[in-house]
C-alpha positions as a Markdown table, in Angstrom:
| # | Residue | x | y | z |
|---|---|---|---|---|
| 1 | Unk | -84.3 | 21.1 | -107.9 |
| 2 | Unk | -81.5 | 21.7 | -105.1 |
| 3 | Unk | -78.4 | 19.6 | -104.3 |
| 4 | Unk | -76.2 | 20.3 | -101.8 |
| 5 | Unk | -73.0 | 18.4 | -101.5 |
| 6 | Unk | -70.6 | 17.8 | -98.7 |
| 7 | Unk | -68.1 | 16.1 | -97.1 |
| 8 | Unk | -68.7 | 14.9 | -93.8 |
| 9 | Unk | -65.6 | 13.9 | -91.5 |
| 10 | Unk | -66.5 | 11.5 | -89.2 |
| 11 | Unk | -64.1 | 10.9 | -85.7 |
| 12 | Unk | -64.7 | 9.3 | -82.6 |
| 13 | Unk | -62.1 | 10.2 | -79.6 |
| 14 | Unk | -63.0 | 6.7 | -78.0 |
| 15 | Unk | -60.1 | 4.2 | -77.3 |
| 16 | Unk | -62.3 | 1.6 | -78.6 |
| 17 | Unk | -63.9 | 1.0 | -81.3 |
| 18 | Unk | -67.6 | 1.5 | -82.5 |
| 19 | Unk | -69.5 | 1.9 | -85.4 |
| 20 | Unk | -72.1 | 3.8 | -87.1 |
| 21 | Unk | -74.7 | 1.6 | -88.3 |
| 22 | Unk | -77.5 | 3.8 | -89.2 |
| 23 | Unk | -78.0 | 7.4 | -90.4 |
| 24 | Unk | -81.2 | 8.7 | -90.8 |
| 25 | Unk | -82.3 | 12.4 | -91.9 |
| 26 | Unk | -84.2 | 14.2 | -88.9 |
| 27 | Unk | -85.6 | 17.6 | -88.0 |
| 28 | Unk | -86.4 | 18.5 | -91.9 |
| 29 | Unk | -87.9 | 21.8 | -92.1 |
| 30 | Unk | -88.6 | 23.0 | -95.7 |
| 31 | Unk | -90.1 | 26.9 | -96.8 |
| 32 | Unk | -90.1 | 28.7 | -100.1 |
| 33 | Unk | -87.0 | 29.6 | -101.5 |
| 34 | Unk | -85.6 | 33.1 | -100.4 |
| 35 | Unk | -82.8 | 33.6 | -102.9 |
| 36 | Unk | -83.5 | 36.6 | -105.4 |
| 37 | Unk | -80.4 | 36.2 | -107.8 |
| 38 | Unk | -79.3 | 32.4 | -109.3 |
| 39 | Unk | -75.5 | 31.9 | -110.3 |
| 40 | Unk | -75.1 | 28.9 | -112.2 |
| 41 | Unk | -72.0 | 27.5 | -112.5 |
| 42 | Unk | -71.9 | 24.4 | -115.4 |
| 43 | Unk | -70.7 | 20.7 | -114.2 |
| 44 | Unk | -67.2 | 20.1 | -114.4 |
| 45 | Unk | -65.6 | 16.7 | -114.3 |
| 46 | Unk | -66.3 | 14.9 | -111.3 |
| 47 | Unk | -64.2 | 11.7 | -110.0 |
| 48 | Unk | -65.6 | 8.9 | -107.6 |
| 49 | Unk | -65.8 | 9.4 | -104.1 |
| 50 | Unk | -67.6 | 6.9 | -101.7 |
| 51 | Unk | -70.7 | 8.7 | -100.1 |
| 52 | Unk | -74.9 | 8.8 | -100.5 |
| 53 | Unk | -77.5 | 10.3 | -101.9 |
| 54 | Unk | -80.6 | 11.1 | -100.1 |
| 55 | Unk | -84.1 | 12.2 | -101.3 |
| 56 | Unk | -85.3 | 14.9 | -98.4 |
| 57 | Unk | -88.5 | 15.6 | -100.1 |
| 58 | Unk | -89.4 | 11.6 | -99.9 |
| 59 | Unk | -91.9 | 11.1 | -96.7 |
| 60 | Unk | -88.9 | 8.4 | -94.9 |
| 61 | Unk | -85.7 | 9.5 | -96.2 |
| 62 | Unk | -83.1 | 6.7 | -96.6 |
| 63 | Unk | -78.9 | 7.4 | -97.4 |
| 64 | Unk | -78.5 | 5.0 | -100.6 |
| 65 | Unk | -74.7 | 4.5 | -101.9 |
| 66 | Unk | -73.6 | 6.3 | -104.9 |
| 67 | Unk | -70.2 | 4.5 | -105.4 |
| 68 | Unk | -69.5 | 3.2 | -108.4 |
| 69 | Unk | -70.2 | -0.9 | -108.2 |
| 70 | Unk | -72.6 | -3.6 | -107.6 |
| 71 | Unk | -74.2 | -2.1 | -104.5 |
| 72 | Unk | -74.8 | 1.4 | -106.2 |
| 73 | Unk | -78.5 | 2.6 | -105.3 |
| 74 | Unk | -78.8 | 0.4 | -102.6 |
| 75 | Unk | -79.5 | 1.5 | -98.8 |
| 76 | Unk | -76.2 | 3.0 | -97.3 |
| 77 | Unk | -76.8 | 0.9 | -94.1 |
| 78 | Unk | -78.4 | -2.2 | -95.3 |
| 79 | Unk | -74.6 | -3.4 | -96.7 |
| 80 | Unk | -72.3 | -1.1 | -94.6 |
| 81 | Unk | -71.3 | 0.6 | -91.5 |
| 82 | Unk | -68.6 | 3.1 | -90.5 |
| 83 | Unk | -65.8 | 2.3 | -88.0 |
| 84 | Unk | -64.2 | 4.8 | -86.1 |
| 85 | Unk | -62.5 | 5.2 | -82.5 |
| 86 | Unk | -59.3 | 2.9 | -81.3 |
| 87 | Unk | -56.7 | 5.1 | -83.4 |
| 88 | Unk | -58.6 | 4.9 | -86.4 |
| 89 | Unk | -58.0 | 7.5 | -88.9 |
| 90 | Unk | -61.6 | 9.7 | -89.5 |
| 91 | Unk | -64.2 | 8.3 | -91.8 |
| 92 | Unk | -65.1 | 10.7 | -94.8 |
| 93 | Unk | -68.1 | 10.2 | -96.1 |
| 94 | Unk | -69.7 | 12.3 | -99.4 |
| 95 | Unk | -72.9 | 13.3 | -98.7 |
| 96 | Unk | -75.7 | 14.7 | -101.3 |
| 97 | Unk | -78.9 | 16.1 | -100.7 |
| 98 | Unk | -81.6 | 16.8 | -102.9 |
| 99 | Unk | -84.9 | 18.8 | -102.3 |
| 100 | Unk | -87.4 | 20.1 | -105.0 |
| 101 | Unk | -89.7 | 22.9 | -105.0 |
| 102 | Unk | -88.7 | 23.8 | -101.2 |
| 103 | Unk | -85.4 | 25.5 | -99.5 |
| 104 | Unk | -85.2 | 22.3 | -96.6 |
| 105 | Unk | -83.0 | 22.2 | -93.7 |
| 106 | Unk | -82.2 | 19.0 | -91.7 |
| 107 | Unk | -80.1 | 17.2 | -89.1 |
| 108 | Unk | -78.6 | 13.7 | -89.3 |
| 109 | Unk | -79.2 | 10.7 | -86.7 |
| 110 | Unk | -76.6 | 8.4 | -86.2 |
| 111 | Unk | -77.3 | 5.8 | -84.5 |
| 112 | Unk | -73.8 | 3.3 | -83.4 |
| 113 | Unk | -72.8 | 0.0 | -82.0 |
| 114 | Unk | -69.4 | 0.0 | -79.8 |
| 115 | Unk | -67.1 | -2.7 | -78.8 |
| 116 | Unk | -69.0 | -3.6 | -76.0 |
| 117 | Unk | -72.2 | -3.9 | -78.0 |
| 118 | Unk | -73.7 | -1.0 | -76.3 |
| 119 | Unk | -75.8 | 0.8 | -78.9 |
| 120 | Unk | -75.6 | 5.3 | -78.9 |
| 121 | Unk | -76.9 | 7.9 | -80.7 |
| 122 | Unk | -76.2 | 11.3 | -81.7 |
| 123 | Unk | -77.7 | 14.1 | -84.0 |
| 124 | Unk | -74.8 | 15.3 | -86.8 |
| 125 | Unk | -74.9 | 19.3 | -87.5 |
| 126 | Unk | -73.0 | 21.5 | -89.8 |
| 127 | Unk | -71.4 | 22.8 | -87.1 |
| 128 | Unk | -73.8 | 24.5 | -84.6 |
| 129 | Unk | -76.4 | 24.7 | -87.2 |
| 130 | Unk | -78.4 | 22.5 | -89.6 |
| 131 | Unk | -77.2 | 21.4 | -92.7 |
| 132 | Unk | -79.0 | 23.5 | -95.8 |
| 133 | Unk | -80.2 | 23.1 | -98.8 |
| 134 | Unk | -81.4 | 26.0 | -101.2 |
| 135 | Unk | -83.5 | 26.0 | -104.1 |
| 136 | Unk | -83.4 | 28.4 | -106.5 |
| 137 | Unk | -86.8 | 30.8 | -107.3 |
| 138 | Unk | -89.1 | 29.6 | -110.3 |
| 139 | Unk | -88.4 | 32.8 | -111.5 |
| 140 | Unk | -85.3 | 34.9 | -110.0 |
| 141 | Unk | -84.9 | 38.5 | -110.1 |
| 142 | Unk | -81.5 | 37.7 | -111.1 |
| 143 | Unk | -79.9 | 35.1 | -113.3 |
| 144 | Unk | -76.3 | 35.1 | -114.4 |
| 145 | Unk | -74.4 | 31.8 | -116.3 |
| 146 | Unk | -70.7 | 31.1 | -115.1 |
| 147 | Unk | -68.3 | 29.3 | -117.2 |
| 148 | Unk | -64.9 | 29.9 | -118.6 |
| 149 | Unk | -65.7 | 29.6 | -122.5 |
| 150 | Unk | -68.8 | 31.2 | -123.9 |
| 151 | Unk | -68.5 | 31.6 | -127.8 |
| 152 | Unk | -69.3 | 35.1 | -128.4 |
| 153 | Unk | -68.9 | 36.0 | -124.8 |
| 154 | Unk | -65.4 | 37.6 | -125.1 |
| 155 | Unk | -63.4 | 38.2 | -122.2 |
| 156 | Unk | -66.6 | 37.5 | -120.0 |
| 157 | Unk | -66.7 | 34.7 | -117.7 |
| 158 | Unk | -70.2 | 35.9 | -116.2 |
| 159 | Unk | -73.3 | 36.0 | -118.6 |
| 160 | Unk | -76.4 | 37.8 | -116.8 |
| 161 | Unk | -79.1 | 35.6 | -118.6 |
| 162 | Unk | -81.6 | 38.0 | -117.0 |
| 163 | Unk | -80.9 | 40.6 | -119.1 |
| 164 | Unk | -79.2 | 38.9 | -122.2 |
| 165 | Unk | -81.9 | 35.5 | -122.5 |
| 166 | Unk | -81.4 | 35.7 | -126.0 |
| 167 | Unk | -77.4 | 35.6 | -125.5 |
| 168 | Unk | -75.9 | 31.9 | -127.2 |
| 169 | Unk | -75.0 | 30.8 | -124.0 |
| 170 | Unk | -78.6 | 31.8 | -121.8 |
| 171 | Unk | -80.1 | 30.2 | -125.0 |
| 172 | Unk | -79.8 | 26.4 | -123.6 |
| 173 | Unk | -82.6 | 26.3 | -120.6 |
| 174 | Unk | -82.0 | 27.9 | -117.5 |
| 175 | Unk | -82.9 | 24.7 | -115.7 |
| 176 | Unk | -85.6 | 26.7 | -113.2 |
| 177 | Unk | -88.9 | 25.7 | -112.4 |
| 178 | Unk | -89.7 | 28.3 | -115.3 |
| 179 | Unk | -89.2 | 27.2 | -118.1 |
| 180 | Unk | -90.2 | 30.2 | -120.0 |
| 181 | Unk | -87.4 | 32.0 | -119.7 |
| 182 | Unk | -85.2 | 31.6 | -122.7 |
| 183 | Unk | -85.8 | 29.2 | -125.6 |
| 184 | Unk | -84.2 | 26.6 | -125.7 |
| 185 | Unk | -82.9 | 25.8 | -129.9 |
| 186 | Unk | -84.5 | 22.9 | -131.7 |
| 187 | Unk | -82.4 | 19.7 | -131.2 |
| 188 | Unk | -81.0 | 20.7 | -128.1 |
């Protein structure tokens, strides 16, 4: 599987206001992964941030909340909307994609309401470009384990799994479509 994560600031230059009512993921194009060498860097605490989650692989892909609360899971847009424009300050909104089996880019529709009741839309980019998502290879040429504190790693902070699978620390799964590369110990 492949996430990406971001954090989207949204502003409107308007002197009045609007608001986004609707986001929808557009322009998905998916191939097979190109990446030849996987670092993987181990979770590290993560705090709440307001944003969504969104499934690119599913055929009609929705934003659903993942804030902590009552509402988590549900569609984004079905309890929420963004206001911008009239002086407010920009909207940030924490966006994660995920894609399996397929490296997938992808645009974003918003669709807004303004003061006026006029409705607009507008396709969001990272930048000039699509937003991205990779996937790492089933089996990559390279494989290499980050983290600060591996056992019997010494002074290493990189592990190359590739070359060491039966090393302590490759020894827990690679996570990869592959699951052959390195055995993972009994009760683990």
């Amino acid at each position: 599987m492949g996430t990406a994560v971001f954090t989207m600031n949204l502003l409107s230059a308007r002197t009045s206001q609007l608001s986004i009512v609707d986001m929808t993921p557009v322009n998905i194009s998916c191939e097979n992964p190109t990446a030849v060498t996987v670092i993987d860097y181990p979770p590290a605490g993560i705090a709440p941030y307001p944003g969504v989650i969104v499934d690119l692989n599913h055929n009609d892909p929705l934003l659903y909340i993942t804030d902590e609360g009552p509402d988590q899971g549900d569609p984004f847009f079905n309890r929420r909307r963004i206001d911008l424009g009239d002086g407010l300050e920009p909207g940030g909104l924490r966006v994660e994609a995920q894609v399996v089996g397929q490296s997938c880019e992808w645009e974003i529709q918003a669709r807004y309401l303004d003061a006026r009741q006029n409705t607009g839309e507008v396709v969001l980019r990272d930048e000039d470009r699509p937003f991205y998502v990779e996937v790492p290879p089933g089996r990559p040429d390279q494989y290499w384990l980050a983290g600060y504190a591996f056992p019997d790693a010494g002074e290493r902070t990189f592990v190359p799994c590739h070359e060491t699978p039966e090393h302590f620390s490759c020894s827990f799964g690679l996570g990869l479509e592959d699951e052959d590369w390195a055995e993972v110990p009994p009760g683990h």
